[in-house]
JSON list of C-alpha atoms in Angstrom, two decimals:
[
{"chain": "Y", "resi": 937, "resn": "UNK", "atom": "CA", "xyz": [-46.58, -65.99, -52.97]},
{"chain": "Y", "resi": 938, "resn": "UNK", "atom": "CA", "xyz": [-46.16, -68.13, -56.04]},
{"chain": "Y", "resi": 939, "resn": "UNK", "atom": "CA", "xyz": [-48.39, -68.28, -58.82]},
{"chain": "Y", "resi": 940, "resn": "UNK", "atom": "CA", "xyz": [-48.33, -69.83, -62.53]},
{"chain": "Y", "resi": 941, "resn": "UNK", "atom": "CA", "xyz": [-47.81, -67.73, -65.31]},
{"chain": "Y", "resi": 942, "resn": "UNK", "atom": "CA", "xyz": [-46.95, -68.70, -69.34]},
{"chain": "Y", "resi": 943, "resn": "UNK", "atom": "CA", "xyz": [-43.13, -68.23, -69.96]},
{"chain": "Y", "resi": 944, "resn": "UNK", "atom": "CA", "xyz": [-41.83, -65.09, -70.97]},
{"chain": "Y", "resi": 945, "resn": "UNK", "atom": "CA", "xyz": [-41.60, -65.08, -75.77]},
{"chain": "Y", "resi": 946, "resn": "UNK", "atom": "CA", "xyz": [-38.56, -64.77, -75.97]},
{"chain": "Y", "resi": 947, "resn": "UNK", "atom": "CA", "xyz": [-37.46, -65.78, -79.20]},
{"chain": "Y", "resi": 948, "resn": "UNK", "atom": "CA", "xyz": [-34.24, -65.60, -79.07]},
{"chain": "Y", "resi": 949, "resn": "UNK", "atom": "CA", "xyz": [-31.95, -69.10, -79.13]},
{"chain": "Y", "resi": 950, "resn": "UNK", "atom": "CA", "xyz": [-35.13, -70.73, -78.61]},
{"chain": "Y", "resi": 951, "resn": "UNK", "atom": "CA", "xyz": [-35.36, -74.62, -78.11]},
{"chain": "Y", "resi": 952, "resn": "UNK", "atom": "CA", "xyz": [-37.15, -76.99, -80.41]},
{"chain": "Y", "resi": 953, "resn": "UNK", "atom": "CA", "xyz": [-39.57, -77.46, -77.56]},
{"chain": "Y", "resi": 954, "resn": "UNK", "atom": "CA", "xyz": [-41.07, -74.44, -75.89]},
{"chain": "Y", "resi": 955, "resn": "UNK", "atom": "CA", "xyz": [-42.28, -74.36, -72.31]},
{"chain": "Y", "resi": 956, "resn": "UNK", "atom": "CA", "xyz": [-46.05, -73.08, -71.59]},
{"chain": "Y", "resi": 957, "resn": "UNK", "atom": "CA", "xyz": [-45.68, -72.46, -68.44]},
{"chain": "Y", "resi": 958, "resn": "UNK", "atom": "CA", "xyz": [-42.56, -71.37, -66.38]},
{"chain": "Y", "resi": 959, "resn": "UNK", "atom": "CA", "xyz": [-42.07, -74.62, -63.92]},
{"chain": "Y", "resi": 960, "resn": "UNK", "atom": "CA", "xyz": [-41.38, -74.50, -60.05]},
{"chain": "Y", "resi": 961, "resn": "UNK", "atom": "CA", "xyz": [-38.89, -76.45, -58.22]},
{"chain": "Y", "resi": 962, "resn": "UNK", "atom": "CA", "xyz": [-41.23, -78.95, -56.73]},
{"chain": "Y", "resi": 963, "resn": "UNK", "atom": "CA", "xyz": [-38.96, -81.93, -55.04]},
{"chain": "Y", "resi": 964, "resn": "UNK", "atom": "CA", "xyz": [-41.90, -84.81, -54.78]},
{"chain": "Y", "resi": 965, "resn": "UNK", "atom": "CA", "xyz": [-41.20, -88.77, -55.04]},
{"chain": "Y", "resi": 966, "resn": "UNK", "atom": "CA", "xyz": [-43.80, -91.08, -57.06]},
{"chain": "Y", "resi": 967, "resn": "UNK", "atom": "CA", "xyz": [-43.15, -93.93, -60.13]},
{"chain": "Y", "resi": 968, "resn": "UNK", "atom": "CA", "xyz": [-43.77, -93.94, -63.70]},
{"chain": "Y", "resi": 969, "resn": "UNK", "atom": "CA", "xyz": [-44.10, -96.35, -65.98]},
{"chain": "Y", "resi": 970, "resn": "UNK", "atom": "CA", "xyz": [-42.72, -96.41, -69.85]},
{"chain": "Y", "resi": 971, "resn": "UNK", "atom": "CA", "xyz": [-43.97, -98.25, -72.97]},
{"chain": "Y", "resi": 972, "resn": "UNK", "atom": "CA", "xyz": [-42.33, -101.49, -72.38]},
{"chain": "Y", "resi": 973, "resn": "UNK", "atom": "CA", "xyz": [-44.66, -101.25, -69.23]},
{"chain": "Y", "resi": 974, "resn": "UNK", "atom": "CA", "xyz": [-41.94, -101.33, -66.82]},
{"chain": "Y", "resi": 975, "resn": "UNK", "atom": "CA", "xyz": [-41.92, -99.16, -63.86]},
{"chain": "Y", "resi": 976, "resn": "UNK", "atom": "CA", "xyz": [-39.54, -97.13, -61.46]},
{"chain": "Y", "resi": 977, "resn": "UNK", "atom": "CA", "xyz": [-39.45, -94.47, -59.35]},
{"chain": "Y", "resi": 978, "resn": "UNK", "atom": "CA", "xyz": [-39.17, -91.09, -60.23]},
{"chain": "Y", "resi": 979, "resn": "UNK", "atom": "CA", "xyz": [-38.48, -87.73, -58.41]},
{"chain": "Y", "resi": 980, "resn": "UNK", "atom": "CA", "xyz": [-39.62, -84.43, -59.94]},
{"chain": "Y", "resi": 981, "resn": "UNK", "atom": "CA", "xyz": [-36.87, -81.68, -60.21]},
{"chain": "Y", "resi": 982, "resn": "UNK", "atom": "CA", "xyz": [-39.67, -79.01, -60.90]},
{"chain": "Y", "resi": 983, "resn": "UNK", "atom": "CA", "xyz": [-43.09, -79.11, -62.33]},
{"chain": "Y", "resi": 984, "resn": "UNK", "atom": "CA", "xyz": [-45.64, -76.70, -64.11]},
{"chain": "Y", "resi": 985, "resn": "UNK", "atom": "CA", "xyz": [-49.32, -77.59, -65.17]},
{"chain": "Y", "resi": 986, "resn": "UNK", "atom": "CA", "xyz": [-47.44, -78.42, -68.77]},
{"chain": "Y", "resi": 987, "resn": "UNK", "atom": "CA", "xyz": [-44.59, -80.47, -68.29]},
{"chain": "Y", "resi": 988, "resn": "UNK", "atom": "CA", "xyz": [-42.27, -82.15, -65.51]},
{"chain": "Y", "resi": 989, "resn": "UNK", "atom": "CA", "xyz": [-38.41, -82.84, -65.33]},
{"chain": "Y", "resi": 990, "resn": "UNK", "atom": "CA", "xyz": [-38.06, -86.16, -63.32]},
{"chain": "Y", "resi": 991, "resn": "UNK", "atom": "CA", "xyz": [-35.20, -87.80, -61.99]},
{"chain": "Y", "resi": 992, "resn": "UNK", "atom": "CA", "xyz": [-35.26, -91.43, -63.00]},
{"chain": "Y", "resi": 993, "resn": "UNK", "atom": "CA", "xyz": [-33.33, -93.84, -63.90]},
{"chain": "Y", "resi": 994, "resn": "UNK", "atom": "CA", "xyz": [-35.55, -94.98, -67.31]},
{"chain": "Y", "resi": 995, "resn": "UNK", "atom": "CA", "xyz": [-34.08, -93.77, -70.61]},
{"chain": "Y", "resi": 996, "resn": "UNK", "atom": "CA", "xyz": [-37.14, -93.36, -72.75]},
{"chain": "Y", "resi": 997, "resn": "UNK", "atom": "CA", "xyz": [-36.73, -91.73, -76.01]},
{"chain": "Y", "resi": 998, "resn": "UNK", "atom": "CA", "xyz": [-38.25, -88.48, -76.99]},
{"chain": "Y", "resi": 999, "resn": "UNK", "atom": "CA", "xyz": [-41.85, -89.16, -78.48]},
{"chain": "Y", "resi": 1000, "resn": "UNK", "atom": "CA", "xyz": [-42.67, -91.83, -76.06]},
{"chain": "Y", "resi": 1001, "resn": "UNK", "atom": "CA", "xyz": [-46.00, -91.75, -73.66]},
{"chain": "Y", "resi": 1002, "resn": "UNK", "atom": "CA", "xyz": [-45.14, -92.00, -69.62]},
{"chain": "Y", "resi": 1003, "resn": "UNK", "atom": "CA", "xyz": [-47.74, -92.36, -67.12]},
{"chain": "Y", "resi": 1004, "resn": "UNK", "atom": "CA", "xyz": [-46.85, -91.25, -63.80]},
{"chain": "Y", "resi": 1005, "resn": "UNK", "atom": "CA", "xyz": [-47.98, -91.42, -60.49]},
{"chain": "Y", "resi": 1006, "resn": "UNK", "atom": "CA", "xyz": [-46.74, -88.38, -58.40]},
{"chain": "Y", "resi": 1007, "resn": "UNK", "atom": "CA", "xyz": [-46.94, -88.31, -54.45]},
{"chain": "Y", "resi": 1008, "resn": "UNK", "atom": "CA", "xyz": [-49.58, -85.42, -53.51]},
{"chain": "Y", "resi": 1009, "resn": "UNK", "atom": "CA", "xyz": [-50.74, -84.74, -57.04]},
{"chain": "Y", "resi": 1010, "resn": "UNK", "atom": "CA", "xyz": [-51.60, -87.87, -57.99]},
{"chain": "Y", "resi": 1011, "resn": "UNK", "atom": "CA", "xyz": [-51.73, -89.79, -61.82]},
{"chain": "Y", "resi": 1012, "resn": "UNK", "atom": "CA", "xyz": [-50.29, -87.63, -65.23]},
{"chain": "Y", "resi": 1013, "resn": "UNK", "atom": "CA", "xyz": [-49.46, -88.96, -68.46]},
{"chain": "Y", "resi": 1014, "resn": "UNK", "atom": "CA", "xyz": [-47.49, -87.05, -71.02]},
{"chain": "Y", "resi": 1015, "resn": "UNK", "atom": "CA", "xyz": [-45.22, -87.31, -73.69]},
{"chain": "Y", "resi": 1016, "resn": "UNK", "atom": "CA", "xyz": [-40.90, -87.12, -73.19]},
{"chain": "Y", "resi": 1017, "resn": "UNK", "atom": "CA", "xyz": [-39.59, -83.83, -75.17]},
{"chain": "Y", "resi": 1018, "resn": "UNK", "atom": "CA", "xyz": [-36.36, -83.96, -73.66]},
{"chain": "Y", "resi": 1019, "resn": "UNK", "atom": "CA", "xyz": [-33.66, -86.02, -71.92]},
{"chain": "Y", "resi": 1020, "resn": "UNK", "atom": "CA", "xyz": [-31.02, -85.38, -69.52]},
{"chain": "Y", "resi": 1021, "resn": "UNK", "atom": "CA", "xyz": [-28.00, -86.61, -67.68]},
{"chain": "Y", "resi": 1022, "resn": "UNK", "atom": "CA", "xyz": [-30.30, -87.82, -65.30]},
{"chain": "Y", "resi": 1023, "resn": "UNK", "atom": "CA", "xyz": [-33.90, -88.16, -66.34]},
{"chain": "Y", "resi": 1024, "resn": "UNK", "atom": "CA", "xyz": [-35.99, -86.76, -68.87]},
{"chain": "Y", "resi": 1025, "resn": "UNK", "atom": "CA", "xyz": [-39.14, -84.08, -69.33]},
{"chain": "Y", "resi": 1026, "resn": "UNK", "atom": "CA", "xyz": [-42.38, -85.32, -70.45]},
{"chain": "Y", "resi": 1027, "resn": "UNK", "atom": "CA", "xyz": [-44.96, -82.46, -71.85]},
{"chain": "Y", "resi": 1028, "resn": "UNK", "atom": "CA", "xyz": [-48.26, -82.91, -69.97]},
{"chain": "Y", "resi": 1029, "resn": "UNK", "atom": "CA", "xyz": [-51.54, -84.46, -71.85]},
{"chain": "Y", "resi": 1030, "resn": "UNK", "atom": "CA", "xyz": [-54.24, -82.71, -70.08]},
{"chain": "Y", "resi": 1031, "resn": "UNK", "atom": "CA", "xyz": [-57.74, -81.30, -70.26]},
{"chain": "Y", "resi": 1032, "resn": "UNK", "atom": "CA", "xyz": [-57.76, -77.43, -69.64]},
{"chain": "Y", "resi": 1033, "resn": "UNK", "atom": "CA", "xyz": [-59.41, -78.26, -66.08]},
{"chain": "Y", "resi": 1034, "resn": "UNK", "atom": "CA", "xyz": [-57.27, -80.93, -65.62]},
{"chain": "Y", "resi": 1035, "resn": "UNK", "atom": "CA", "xyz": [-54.52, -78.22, -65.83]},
{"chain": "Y", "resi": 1036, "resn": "UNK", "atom": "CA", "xyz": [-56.17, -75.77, -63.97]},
{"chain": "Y", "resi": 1037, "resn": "UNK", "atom": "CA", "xyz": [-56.44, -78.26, -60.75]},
{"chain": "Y", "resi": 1038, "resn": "UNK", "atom": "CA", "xyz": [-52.70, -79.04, -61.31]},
{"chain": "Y", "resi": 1039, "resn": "UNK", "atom": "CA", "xyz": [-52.03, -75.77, -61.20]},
{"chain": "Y", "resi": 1040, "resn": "UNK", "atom": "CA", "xyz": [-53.97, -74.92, -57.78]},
{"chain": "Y", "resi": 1041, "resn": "UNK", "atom": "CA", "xyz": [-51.81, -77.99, -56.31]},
{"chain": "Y", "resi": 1042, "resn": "UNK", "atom": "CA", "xyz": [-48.68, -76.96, -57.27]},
{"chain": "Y", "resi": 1043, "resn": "UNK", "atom": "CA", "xyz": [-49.21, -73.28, -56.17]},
{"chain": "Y", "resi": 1044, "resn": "UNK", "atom": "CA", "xyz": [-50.40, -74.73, -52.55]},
{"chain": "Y", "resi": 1045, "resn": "UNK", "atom": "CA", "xyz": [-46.37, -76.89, -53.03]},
{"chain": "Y", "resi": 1046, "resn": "UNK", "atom": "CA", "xyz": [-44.24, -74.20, -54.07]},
{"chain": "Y", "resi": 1047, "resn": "UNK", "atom": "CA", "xyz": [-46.12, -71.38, -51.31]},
{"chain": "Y", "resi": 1048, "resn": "UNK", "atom": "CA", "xyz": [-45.82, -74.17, -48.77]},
{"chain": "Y", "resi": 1049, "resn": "UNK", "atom": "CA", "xyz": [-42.40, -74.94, -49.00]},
{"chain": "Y", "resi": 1050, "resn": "UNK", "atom": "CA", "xyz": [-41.24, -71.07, -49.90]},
{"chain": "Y", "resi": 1051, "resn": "UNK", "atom": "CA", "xyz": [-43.36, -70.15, -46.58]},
{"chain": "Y", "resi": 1052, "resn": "UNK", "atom": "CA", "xyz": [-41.97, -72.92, -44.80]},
{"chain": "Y", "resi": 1053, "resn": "UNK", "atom": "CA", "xyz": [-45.69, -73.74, -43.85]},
{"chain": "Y", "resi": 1054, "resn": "UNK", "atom": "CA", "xyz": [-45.77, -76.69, -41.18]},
{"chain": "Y", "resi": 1055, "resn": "UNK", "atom": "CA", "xyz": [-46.85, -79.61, -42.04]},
{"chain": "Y", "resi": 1056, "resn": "UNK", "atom": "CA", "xyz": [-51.08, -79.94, -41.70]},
{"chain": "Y", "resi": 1057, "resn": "UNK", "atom": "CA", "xyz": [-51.67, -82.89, -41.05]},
{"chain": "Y", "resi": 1058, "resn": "UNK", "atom": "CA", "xyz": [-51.25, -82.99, -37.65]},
{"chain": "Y", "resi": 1059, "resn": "UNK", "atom": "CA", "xyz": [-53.65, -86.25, -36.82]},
{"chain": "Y", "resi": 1060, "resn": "UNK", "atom": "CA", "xyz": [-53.02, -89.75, -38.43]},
{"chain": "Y", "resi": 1061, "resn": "UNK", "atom": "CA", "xyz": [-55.09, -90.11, -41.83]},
{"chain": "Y", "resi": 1062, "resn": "UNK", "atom": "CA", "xyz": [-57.24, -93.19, -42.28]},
{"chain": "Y", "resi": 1063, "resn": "UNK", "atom": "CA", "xyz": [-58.81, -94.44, -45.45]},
{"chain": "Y", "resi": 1064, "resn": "UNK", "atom": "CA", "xyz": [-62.49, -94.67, -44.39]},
{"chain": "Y", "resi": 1065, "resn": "UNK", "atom": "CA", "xyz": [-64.35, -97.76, -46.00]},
{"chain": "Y", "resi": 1066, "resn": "UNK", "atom": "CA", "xyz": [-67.50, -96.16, -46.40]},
{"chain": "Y", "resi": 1067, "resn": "UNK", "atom": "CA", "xyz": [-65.83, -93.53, -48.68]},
{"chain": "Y", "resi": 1068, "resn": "UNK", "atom": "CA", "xyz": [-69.22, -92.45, -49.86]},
{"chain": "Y", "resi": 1069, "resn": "UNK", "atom": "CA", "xyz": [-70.69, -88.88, -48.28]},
{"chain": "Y", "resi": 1070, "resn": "UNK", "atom": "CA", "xyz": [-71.63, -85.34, -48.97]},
{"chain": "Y", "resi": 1071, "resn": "UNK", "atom": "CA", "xyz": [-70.59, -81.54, -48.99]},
{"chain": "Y", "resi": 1072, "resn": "UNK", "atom": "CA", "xyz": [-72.47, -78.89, -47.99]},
{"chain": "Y", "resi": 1073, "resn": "UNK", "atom": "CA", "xyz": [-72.03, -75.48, -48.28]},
{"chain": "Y", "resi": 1074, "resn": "UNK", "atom": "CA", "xyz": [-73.33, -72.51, -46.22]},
{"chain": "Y", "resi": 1075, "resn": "UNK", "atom": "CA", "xyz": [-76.31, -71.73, -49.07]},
{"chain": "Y", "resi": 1076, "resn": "UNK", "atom": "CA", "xyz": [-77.13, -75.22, -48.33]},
{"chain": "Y", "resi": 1077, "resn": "UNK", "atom": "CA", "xyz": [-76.20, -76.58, -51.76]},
{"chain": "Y", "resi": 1078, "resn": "UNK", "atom": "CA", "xyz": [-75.00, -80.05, -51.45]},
{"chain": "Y", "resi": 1079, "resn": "UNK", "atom": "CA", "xyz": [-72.65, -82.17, -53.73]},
{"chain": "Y", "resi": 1080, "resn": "UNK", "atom": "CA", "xyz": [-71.92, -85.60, -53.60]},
{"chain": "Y", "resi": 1081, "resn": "UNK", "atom": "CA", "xyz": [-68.26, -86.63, -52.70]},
{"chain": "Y", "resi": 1082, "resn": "UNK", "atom": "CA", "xyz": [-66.05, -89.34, -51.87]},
{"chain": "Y", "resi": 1083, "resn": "UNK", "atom": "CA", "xyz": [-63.62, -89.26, -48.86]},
{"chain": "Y", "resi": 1084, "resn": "UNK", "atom": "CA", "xyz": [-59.90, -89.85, -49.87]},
{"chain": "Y", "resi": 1085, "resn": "UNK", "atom": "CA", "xyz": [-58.73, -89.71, -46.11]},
{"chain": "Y", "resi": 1086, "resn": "UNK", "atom": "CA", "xyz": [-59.72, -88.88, -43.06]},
{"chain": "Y", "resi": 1087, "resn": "UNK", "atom": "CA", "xyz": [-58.62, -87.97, -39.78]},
{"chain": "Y", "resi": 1088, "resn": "UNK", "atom": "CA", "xyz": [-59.60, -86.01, -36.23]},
{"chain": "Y", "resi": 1089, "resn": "UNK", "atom": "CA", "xyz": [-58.62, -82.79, -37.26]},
{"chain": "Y", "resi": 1090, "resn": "UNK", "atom": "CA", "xyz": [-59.63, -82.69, -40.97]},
{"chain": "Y", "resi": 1091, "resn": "UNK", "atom": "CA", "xyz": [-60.50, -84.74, -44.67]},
{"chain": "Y", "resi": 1092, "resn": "UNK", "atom": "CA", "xyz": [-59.49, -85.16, -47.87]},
{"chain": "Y", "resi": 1093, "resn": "UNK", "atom": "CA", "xyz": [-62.42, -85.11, -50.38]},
{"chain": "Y", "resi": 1094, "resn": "UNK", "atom": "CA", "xyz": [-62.53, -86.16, -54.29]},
{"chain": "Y", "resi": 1095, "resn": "UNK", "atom": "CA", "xyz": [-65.28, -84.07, -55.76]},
{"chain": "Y", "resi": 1096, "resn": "UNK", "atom": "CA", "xyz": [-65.98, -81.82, -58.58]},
{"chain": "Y", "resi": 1097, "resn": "UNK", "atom": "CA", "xyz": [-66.33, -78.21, -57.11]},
{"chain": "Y", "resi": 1098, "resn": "UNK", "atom": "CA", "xyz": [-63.82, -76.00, -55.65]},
{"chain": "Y", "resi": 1099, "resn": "UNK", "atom": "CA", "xyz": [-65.15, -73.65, -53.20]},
{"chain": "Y", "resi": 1100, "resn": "UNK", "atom": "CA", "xyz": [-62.65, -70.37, -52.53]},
{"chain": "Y", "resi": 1101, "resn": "UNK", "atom": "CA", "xyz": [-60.35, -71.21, -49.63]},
{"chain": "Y", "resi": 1102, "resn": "UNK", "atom": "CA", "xyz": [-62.08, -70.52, -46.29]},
{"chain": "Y", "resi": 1103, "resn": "UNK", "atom": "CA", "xyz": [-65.69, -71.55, -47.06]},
{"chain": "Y", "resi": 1104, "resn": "UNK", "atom": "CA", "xyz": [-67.26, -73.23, -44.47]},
{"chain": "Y", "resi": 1105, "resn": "UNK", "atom": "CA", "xyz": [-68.63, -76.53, -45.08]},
{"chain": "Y", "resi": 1106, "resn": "UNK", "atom": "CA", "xyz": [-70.17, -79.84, -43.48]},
{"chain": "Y", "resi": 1107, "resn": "UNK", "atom": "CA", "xyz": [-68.76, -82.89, -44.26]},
{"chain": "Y", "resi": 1108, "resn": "UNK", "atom": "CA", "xyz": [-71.99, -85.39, -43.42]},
{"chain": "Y", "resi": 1109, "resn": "UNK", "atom": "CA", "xyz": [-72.35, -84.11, -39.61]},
{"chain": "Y", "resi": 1110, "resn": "UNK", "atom": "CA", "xyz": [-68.71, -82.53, -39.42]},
{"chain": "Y", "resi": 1111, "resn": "UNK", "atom": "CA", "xyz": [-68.49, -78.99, -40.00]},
{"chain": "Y", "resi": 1112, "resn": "UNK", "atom": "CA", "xyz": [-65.37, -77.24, -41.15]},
{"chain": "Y", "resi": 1113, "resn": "UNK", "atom": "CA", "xyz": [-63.75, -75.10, -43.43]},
{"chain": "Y", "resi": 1114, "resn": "UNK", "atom": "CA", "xyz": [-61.71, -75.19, -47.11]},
{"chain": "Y", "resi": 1115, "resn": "UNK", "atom": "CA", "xyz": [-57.90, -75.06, -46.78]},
{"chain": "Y", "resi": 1116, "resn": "UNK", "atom": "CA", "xyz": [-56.45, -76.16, -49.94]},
{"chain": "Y", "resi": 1117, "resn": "UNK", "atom": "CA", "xyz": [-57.38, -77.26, -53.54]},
{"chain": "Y", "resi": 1118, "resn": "UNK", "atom": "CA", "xyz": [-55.47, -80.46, -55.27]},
{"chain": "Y", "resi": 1119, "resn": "UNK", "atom": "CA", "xyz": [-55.75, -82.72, -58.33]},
{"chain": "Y", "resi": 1120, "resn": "UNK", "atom": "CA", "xyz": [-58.64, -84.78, -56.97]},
{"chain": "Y", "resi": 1121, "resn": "UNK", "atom": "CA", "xyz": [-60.82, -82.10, -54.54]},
{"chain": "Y", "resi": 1122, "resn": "UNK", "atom": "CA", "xyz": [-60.36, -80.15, -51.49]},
{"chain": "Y", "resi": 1123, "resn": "UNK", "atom": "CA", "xyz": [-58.76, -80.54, -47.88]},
{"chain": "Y", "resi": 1124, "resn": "UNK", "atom": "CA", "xyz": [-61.00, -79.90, -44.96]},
{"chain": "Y", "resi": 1125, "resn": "UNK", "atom": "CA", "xyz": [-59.94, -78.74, -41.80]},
{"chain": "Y", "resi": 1126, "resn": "UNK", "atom": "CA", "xyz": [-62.74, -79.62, -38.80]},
{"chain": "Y", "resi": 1127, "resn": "UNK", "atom": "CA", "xyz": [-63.99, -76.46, -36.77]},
{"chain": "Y", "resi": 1128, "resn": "UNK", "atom": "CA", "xyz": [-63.23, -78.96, -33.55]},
{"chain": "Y", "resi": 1129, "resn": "UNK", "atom": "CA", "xyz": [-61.26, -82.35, -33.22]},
{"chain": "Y", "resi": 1130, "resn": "UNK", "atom": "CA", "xyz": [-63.48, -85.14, -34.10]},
{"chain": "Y", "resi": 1131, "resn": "UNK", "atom": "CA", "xyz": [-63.89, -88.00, -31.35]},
{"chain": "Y", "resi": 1132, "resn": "UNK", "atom": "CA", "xyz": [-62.79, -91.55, -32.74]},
{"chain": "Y", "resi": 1133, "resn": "UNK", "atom": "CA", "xyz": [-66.59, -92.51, -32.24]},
{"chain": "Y", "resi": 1134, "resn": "UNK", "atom": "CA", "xyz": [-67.73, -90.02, -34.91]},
{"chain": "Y", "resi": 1135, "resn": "UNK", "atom": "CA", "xyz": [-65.45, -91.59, -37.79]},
{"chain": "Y", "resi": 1136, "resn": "UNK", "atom": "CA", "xyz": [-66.52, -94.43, -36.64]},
{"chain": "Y", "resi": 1137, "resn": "UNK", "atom": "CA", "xyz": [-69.76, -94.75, -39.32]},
{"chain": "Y", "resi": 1138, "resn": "UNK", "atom": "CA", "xyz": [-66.90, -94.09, -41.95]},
{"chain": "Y", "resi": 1139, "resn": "UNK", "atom": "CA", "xyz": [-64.36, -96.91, -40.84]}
]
């Protein structure tokens, strides 16, 4: 299983700009968008929760801010370190949770794809108009959330908390279970398939 760790000191021939964080090859399509404020779309080669190497065809110079918006992970903005024949790698501008969250997501990615894990969602996703609901956990603490998708089978939630994979929860009257941390919140996969009546109230 994959997990982030710093890179290795070595000191030896080292570049003018040192990684923080060994990346992963993480193949994921999205678009950016440089100074001059126009956009295109991008590709990451591989990704840690400090930097990204995109494939793109933008030529920004080194020093200049990108904001990106990365299928599955979702917005980052950095700053370009480094070009290459065919892109460029931006450093990541990030809060230490911010990076931490990343970090969870990308783990989930690389673990996925090196397990050759199936994809999940095995139901159509829907974004629900009433978007607005609430977690609760087995204590019977309660959070308030905001549904990203939703489907028969599971949700996607934005909210603050991450409860440890596995936790069972209830999503307004839907009870389920944790099954993977992102950027935003937490994927929830239903204890039993939902009827299309129950999302109803949601849609």
């Amino acid at each position: 299983m994959y997990s982030f760790q710093p890179s290795p000191s070595n000191n030896a021939q080292r570049p003018q700009y040192q990684r923080a964080f060994q990346r992963v090859s993480v193949s994921l399509e999205g678009r950016l968008m440089v100074p001059s404020q126009d956009e295109y779309v991008c590709m990451t080669v591989d990704m840690s929760p400090g930097d990204v190497r995109f494939i793109c065809a933008a030529r920004p110079l080194p020093g200049e801010r990108i904001i990106a918006y990365i299928d599955h992970v979702g917005r980052i903005e950095g700053t370009v370190v480094k070009t290459t024949e065919d892109g460029f790698v931006i450093s990541i501008v990030a809060t230490e949770r911010k990076r931490e969250k990343l970090a969870a997501q990308l783990t989930w990615i690389a673990n996925k794809h090196e397990l050759g894990l199936p994809e999940d969602r095995r139901h159509d996703r829907l974004t629900p108009r009433n978007n607005r609901s609430e977690l609760m956990l087995d204590d019977g603490r309660k959070y308030p959330c905001r549904i990203i998708d939703l489907s028969l089978s599971g949700a996607a939630v934005d909210i603050d908390i991450r409860p440890p994979l596995g936790t069972n929860v209830r999503l307004g009257n839907m009870r389920g279970r944790i099954i993977r941390h992102f950027l935003e919140g937490v994927a929830i996969e239903f204890s039993s398939l939902q009827s299309r009546e129950t999302l109803t109230e949601f849609l």
